[in-house]
Amino acid sequence: MVKESNAYLLGGGIGSLAAAAFMIRDGRLPSGNIFILEAKPLLGGSMDGTGNPGETVEPETVEPETVEPETVEPETVEPETVEPETVEPETVEPETVEPETVEPETVEPETVEPETVEPETVPSETVEPETVEPETVPSESISVIIPTPAKKRNEGN
């Protein structure tokens, strides 16, 4: 199926060139079935590396080559006829198994003595609170700004 497919890529930029490479490598598409259509004679798109930014370079004009597609004749495959196979079922003789007799065991209950646990004593520690002295600021360095209310305008004047 892949060998009969064609791919037409618009523009000769890096994206089309990368797509063609992946179609050949991963898609197993023959390179003769990939067509890159470019309006300019110079491949590479914006990555052609010619000139300076903002400067346009007019390359020489090249006439595109026309390639005639190959005609491939479809291959005809004759279907195989398969005869059904008949299988005879096997007959299996059932086994006879004698039942076992099992004597029940007698189990005597165990007596368990309760365990006594003594509580642990943990010595308590007393923690003294830390005292922090307040900082004193000299009174010359403190300035207080008191906002004054805005005066109301009389709208009648």
PDB file of N, CA and C in Angstrom, residues 71-116:
ATOM      1  N   THR A  71       3.820   3.600 -14.166  1.00  0.00           N
ATOM      2  CA  THR A  71       2.576   2.844 -14.085  1.00  0.00           C
ATOM      3  C   THR A  71       2.912   1.478 -13.501  1.00  0.00           C
ATOM      4  N   VAL A  72       2.176   1.105 -12.495  1.00  0.00           N
ATOM      5  CA  VAL A  72       2.423  -0.159 -11.818  1.00  0.00           C
ATOM      6  C   VAL A  72       1.216  -1.050 -12.050  1.00  0.00           C
ATOM      7  N   GLU A  73       1.464  -2.225 -12.551  1.00  0.00           N
ATOM      8  CA  GLU A  73       0.390  -3.183 -12.787  1.00  0.00           C
ATOM      9  C   GLU A  73       0.051  -3.868 -11.473  1.00  0.00           C
ATOM     10  N   PRO A  74      -1.257  -3.954 -11.158  1.00  0.00           N
ATOM     11  CA  PRO A  74      -1.602  -4.625  -9.904  1.00  0.00           C
ATOM     12  C   PRO A  74      -1.309  -6.117  -9.988  1.00  0.00           C
ATOM     13  N   GLU A  75      -0.879  -6.672  -8.913  1.00  0.00           N
ATOM     14  CA  GLU A  75      -0.535  -8.075  -8.850  1.00  0.00           C
ATOM     15  C   GLU A  75      -1.793  -8.867  -8.493  1.00  0.00           C
ATOM     16  N   THR A  76      -2.051  -9.927  -9.250  1.00  0.00           N
ATOM     17  CA  THR A  76      -3.235 -10.733  -8.947  1.00  0.00           C
ATOM     18  C   THR A  76      -2.804 -11.934  -8.122  1.00  0.00           C
ATOM     19  N   VAL A  77      -3.562 -12.202  -7.080  1.00  0.00           N
ATOM     20  CA  VAL A  77      -3.242 -13.310  -6.187  1.00  0.00           C
ATOM     21  C   VAL A  77      -4.417 -14.270  -6.209  1.00  0.00           C
ATOM     22  N   GLU A  78      -4.134 -15.517  -6.463  1.00  0.00           N
ATOM     23  CA  GLU A  78      -5.168 -16.546  -6.466  1.00  0.00           C
ATOM     24  C   GLU A  78      -5.459 -16.949  -5.030  1.00  0.00           C
ATOM     25  N   PRO A  79      -6.747 -17.009  -4.643  1.00  0.00           N
ATOM     26  CA  PRO A  79      -7.042 -17.422  -3.274  1.00  0.00           C
ATOM     27  C   PRO A  79      -6.776 -18.912  -3.085  1.00  0.00           C
ATOM     28  N   GLU A  80      -6.308 -19.286  -1.934  1.00  0.00           N
ATOM     29  CA  GLU A  80      -6.034 -20.686  -1.628  1.00  0.00           C
ATOM     30  C   GLU A  80      -7.303 -21.341  -1.130  1.00  0.00           C
ATOM     31  N   THR A  81      -7.485 -22.596  -1.497  1.00  0.00           N
ATOM     32  CA  THR A  81      -8.621 -23.330  -0.962  1.00  0.00           C
ATOM     33  C   THR A  81      -8.089 -24.248   0.124  1.00  0.00           C
ATOM     34  N   VAL A  82      -8.742 -24.231   1.246  1.00  0.00           N
ATOM     35  CA  VAL A  82      -8.301 -25.038   2.376  1.00  0.00           C
ATOM     36  C   VAL A  82      -9.408 -26.035   2.685  1.00  0.00           C
ATOM     37  N   GLU A  83      -9.039 -27.303   2.735  1.00  0.00           N
ATOM     38  CA  GLU A  83      -9.995 -28.357   3.060  1.00  0.00           C
ATOM     39  C   GLU A  83     -10.140 -28.416   4.576  1.00  0.00           C
ATOM     40  N   PRO A  84     -11.392 -28.505   5.069  1.00  0.00           N
ATOM     41  CA  PRO A  84     -11.546 -28.617   6.523  1.00  0.00           C
ATOM     42  C   PRO A  84     -11.050 -29.971   7.012  1.00  0.00           C
ATOM     43  N   GLU A  85     -10.458 -29.967   8.159  1.00  0.00           N
ATOM     44  CA  GLU A  85      -9.881 -31.168   8.734  1.00  0.00           C
ATOM     45  C   GLU A  85     -10.879 -31.767   9.712  1.00  0.00           C
ATOM     46  N   THR A  86     -11.085 -33.068   9.645  1.00  0.00           N
ATOM     47  CA  THR A  86     -12.012 -33.703  10.584  1.00  0.00           C
ATOM     48  C   THR A  86     -11.195 -34.343  11.691  1.00  0.00           C
ATOM     49  N   VAL A  87     -11.600 -34.111  12.905  1.00  0.00           N
ATOM     50  CA  VAL A  87     -10.894 -34.645  14.067  1.00  0.00           C
ATOM     51  C   VAL A  87     -11.876 -35.502  14.847  1.00  0.00           C
ATOM     52  N   GLU A  88     -11.471 -36.730  15.147  1.00  0.00           N
ATOM     53  CA  GLU A  88     -12.304 -37.632  15.933  1.00  0.00           C
ATOM     54  C   GLU A  88     -12.075 -37.350  17.412  1.00  0.00           C
ATOM     55  N   PRO A  89     -13.157 -37.230  18.196  1.00  0.00           N
ATOM     56  CA  PRO A  89     -12.953 -36.980  19.627  1.00  0.00           C
ATOM     57  C   PRO A  89     -12.392 -38.205  20.331  1.00  0.00           C
ATOM     58  N   GLU A  90     -11.553 -37.964  21.332  1.00  0.00           N
ATOM     59  CA  GLU A  90     -10.968 -39.050  22.106  1.00  0.00           C
ATOM     60  C   GLU A  90     -11.954 -39.478  23.168  1.00  0.00           C
ATOM     61  N   THR A  91     -11.957 -40.754  23.463  1.00  0.00           N
ATOM     62  CA  THR A  91     -12.790 -41.225  24.567  1.00  0.00           C
ATOM     63  C   THR A  91     -11.885 -41.463  25.756  1.00  0.00           C
ATOM     64  N   VAL A  92     -12.279 -40.941  26.894  1.00  0.00           N
ATOM     65  CA  VAL A  92     -11.482 -41.067  28.103  1.00  0.00           C
ATOM     66  C   VAL A  92     -12.287 -41.849  29.120  1.00  0.00           C
ATOM     67  N   GLU A  93     -11.652 -42.845  29.696  1.00  0.00           N
ATOM     68  CA  GLU A  93     -12.306 -43.660  30.716  1.00  0.00           C
ATOM     69  C   GLU A  93     -12.223 -42.925  32.050  1.00  0.00           C
ATOM     70  N   PRO A  94     -13.355 -42.815  32.776  1.00  0.00           N
ATOM     71  CA  PRO A  94     -13.292 -42.133  34.074  1.00  0.00           C
ATOM     72  C   PRO A  94     -12.563 -42.981  35.102  1.00  0.00           C
ATOM     73  N   GLU A  95     -11.834 -42.307  35.991  1.00  0.00           N
ATOM     74  CA  GLU A  95     -11.115 -42.995  37.057  1.00  0.00           C
ATOM     75  C   GLU A  95     -12.054 -43.200  38.231  1.00  0.00           C
ATOM     76  N   THR A  96     -11.846 -44.268  38.943  1.00  0.00           N
ATOM     77  CA  THR A  96     -12.622 -44.466  40.167  1.00  0.00           C
ATOM     78  C   THR A  96     -11.714 -44.162  41.337  1.00  0.00           C
ATOM     79  N   VAL A  97     -12.193 -43.322  42.218  1.00  0.00           N
ATOM     80  CA  VAL A  97     -11.396 -42.895  43.360  1.00  0.00           C
ATOM     81  C   VAL A  97     -12.138 -43.302  44.620  1.00  0.00           C
ATOM     82  N   GLU A  98     -11.414 -43.954  45.515  1.00  0.00           N
ATOM     83  CA  GLU A  98     -11.996 -44.364  46.796  1.00  0.00           C
ATOM     84  C   GLU A  98     -11.955 -43.183  47.751  1.00  0.00           C
ATOM     85  N   PRO A  99     -13.074 -42.900  48.469  1.00  0.00           N
ATOM     86  CA  PRO A  99     -13.045 -41.784  49.410  1.00  0.00           C
ATOM     87  C   PRO A  99     -12.180 -42.108  50.623  1.00  0.00           C
ATOM     88  N   GLU A 100     -11.487 -41.100  51.138  1.00  0.00           N
ATOM     89  CA  GLU A 100     -10.643 -41.252  52.320  1.00  0.00           C
ATOM     90  C   GLU A 100     -11.473 -40.974  53.555  1.00  0.00           C
ATOM     91  N   THR A 101     -11.172 -41.672  54.595  1.00  0.00           N
ATOM     92  CA  THR A 101     -11.845 -41.372  55.855  1.00  0.00           C
ATOM     93  C   THR A 101     -10.856 -40.642  56.732  1.00  0.00           C
ATOM     94  N   VAL A 102     -11.285 -39.550  57.285  1.00  0.00           N
ATOM     95  CA  VAL A 102     -10.410 -38.721  58.111  1.00  0.00           C
ATOM     96  C   VAL A 102     -10.982 -38.705  59.515  1.00  0.00           C
ATOM     97  N   GLU A 103     -10.125 -39.033  60.482  1.00  0.00           N
ATOM     98  CA  GLU A 103     -10.535 -39.016  61.883  1.00  0.00           C
ATOM     99  C   GLU A 103     -10.392 -37.591  62.407  1.00  0.00           C
ATOM    100  N   PRO A 104     -11.406 -37.051  63.109  1.00  0.00           N
ATOM    101  CA  PRO A 104     -11.264 -35.695  63.649  1.00  0.00           C
ATOM    102  C   PRO A 104     -10.281 -35.667  64.809  1.00  0.00           C
ATOM    103  N   GLU A 105      -9.529 -34.581  64.893  1.00  0.00           N
ATOM    104  CA  GLU A 105      -8.569 -34.409  65.985  1.00  0.00           C
ATOM    105  C   GLU A 105      -9.268 -33.757  67.157  1.00  0.00           C
ATOM    106  N   THR A 106      -8.818 -34.100  68.316  1.00  0.00           N
ATOM    107  CA  THR A 106      -9.364 -33.431  69.495  1.00  0.00           C
ATOM    108  C   THR A 106      -8.329 -32.427  69.965  1.00  0.00           C
ATOM    109  N   VAL A 107      -8.759 -31.214  70.141  1.00  0.00           N
ATOM    110  CA  VAL A 107      -7.849 -30.151  70.544  1.00  0.00           C
ATOM    111  C   VAL A 107      -8.310 -29.642  71.907  1.00  0.00           C
ATOM    112  N   GLU A 108      -7.357 -29.581  72.855  1.00  0.00           N
ATOM    113  CA  GLU A 108      -7.693 -29.087  74.186  1.00  0.00           C
ATOM    114  C   GLU A 108      -7.436 -27.590  74.222  1.00  0.00           C
ATOM    115  N   PRO A 109      -8.352 -26.841  74.870  1.00  0.00           N
ATOM    116  CA  PRO A 109      -8.148 -25.392  74.921  1.00  0.00           C
ATOM    117  C   PRO A 109      -6.958 -25.026  75.794  1.00  0.00           C
ATOM    118  N   GLU A 110      -6.268 -23.962  75.397  1.00  0.00           N
ATOM    119  CA  GLU A 110      -5.113 -23.461  76.129  1.00  0.00           C
ATOM    120  C   GLU A 110      -5.571 -22.427  77.127  1.00  0.00           C
ATOM    121  N   THR A 111      -4.957 -22.408  78.274  1.00  0.00           N
ATOM    122  CA  THR A 111      -5.268 -21.363  79.248  1.00  0.00           C
ATOM    123  C   THR A 111      -4.157 -20.340  79.190  1.00  0.00           C
ATOM    124  N   VAL A 112      -4.541 -19.107  79.098  1.00  0.00           N
ATOM    125  CA  VAL A 112      -3.560 -18.027  78.987  1.00  0.00           C
ATOM    126  C   VAL A 112      -3.673 -17.171  80.233  1.00  0.00           C
ATOM    127  N   GLU A 113      -2.525 -16.931  80.871  1.00  0.00           N
ATOM    128  CA  GLU A 113      -2.478 -16.083  82.063  1.00  0.00           C
ATOM    129  C   GLU A 113      -2.396 -14.626  81.617  1.00  0.00           C
ATOM    130  N   PRO A 114      -3.193 -13.737  82.228  1.00  0.00           N
ATOM    131  CA  PRO A 114      -3.077 -12.322  81.841  1.00  0.00           C
ATOM    132  C   PRO A 114      -1.745 -11.752  82.311  1.00  0.00           C
ATOM    133  N   GLU A 115      -1.202 -10.898  81.505  1.00  0.00           N
ATOM    134  CA  GLU A 115       0.095 -10.298  81.787  1.00  0.00           C
ATOM    135  C   GLU A 115      -0.119  -8.974  82.508  1.00  0.00           C
ATOM    136  N   THR A 116       0.681  -8.722  83.509  1.00  0.00           N
ATOM    137  CA  THR A 116       0.540  -7.451  84.229  1.00  0.00           C
ATOM    138  C   THR A 116       1.617  -6.506  83.725  1.00  0.00           C
TER     139      THR A 116
END
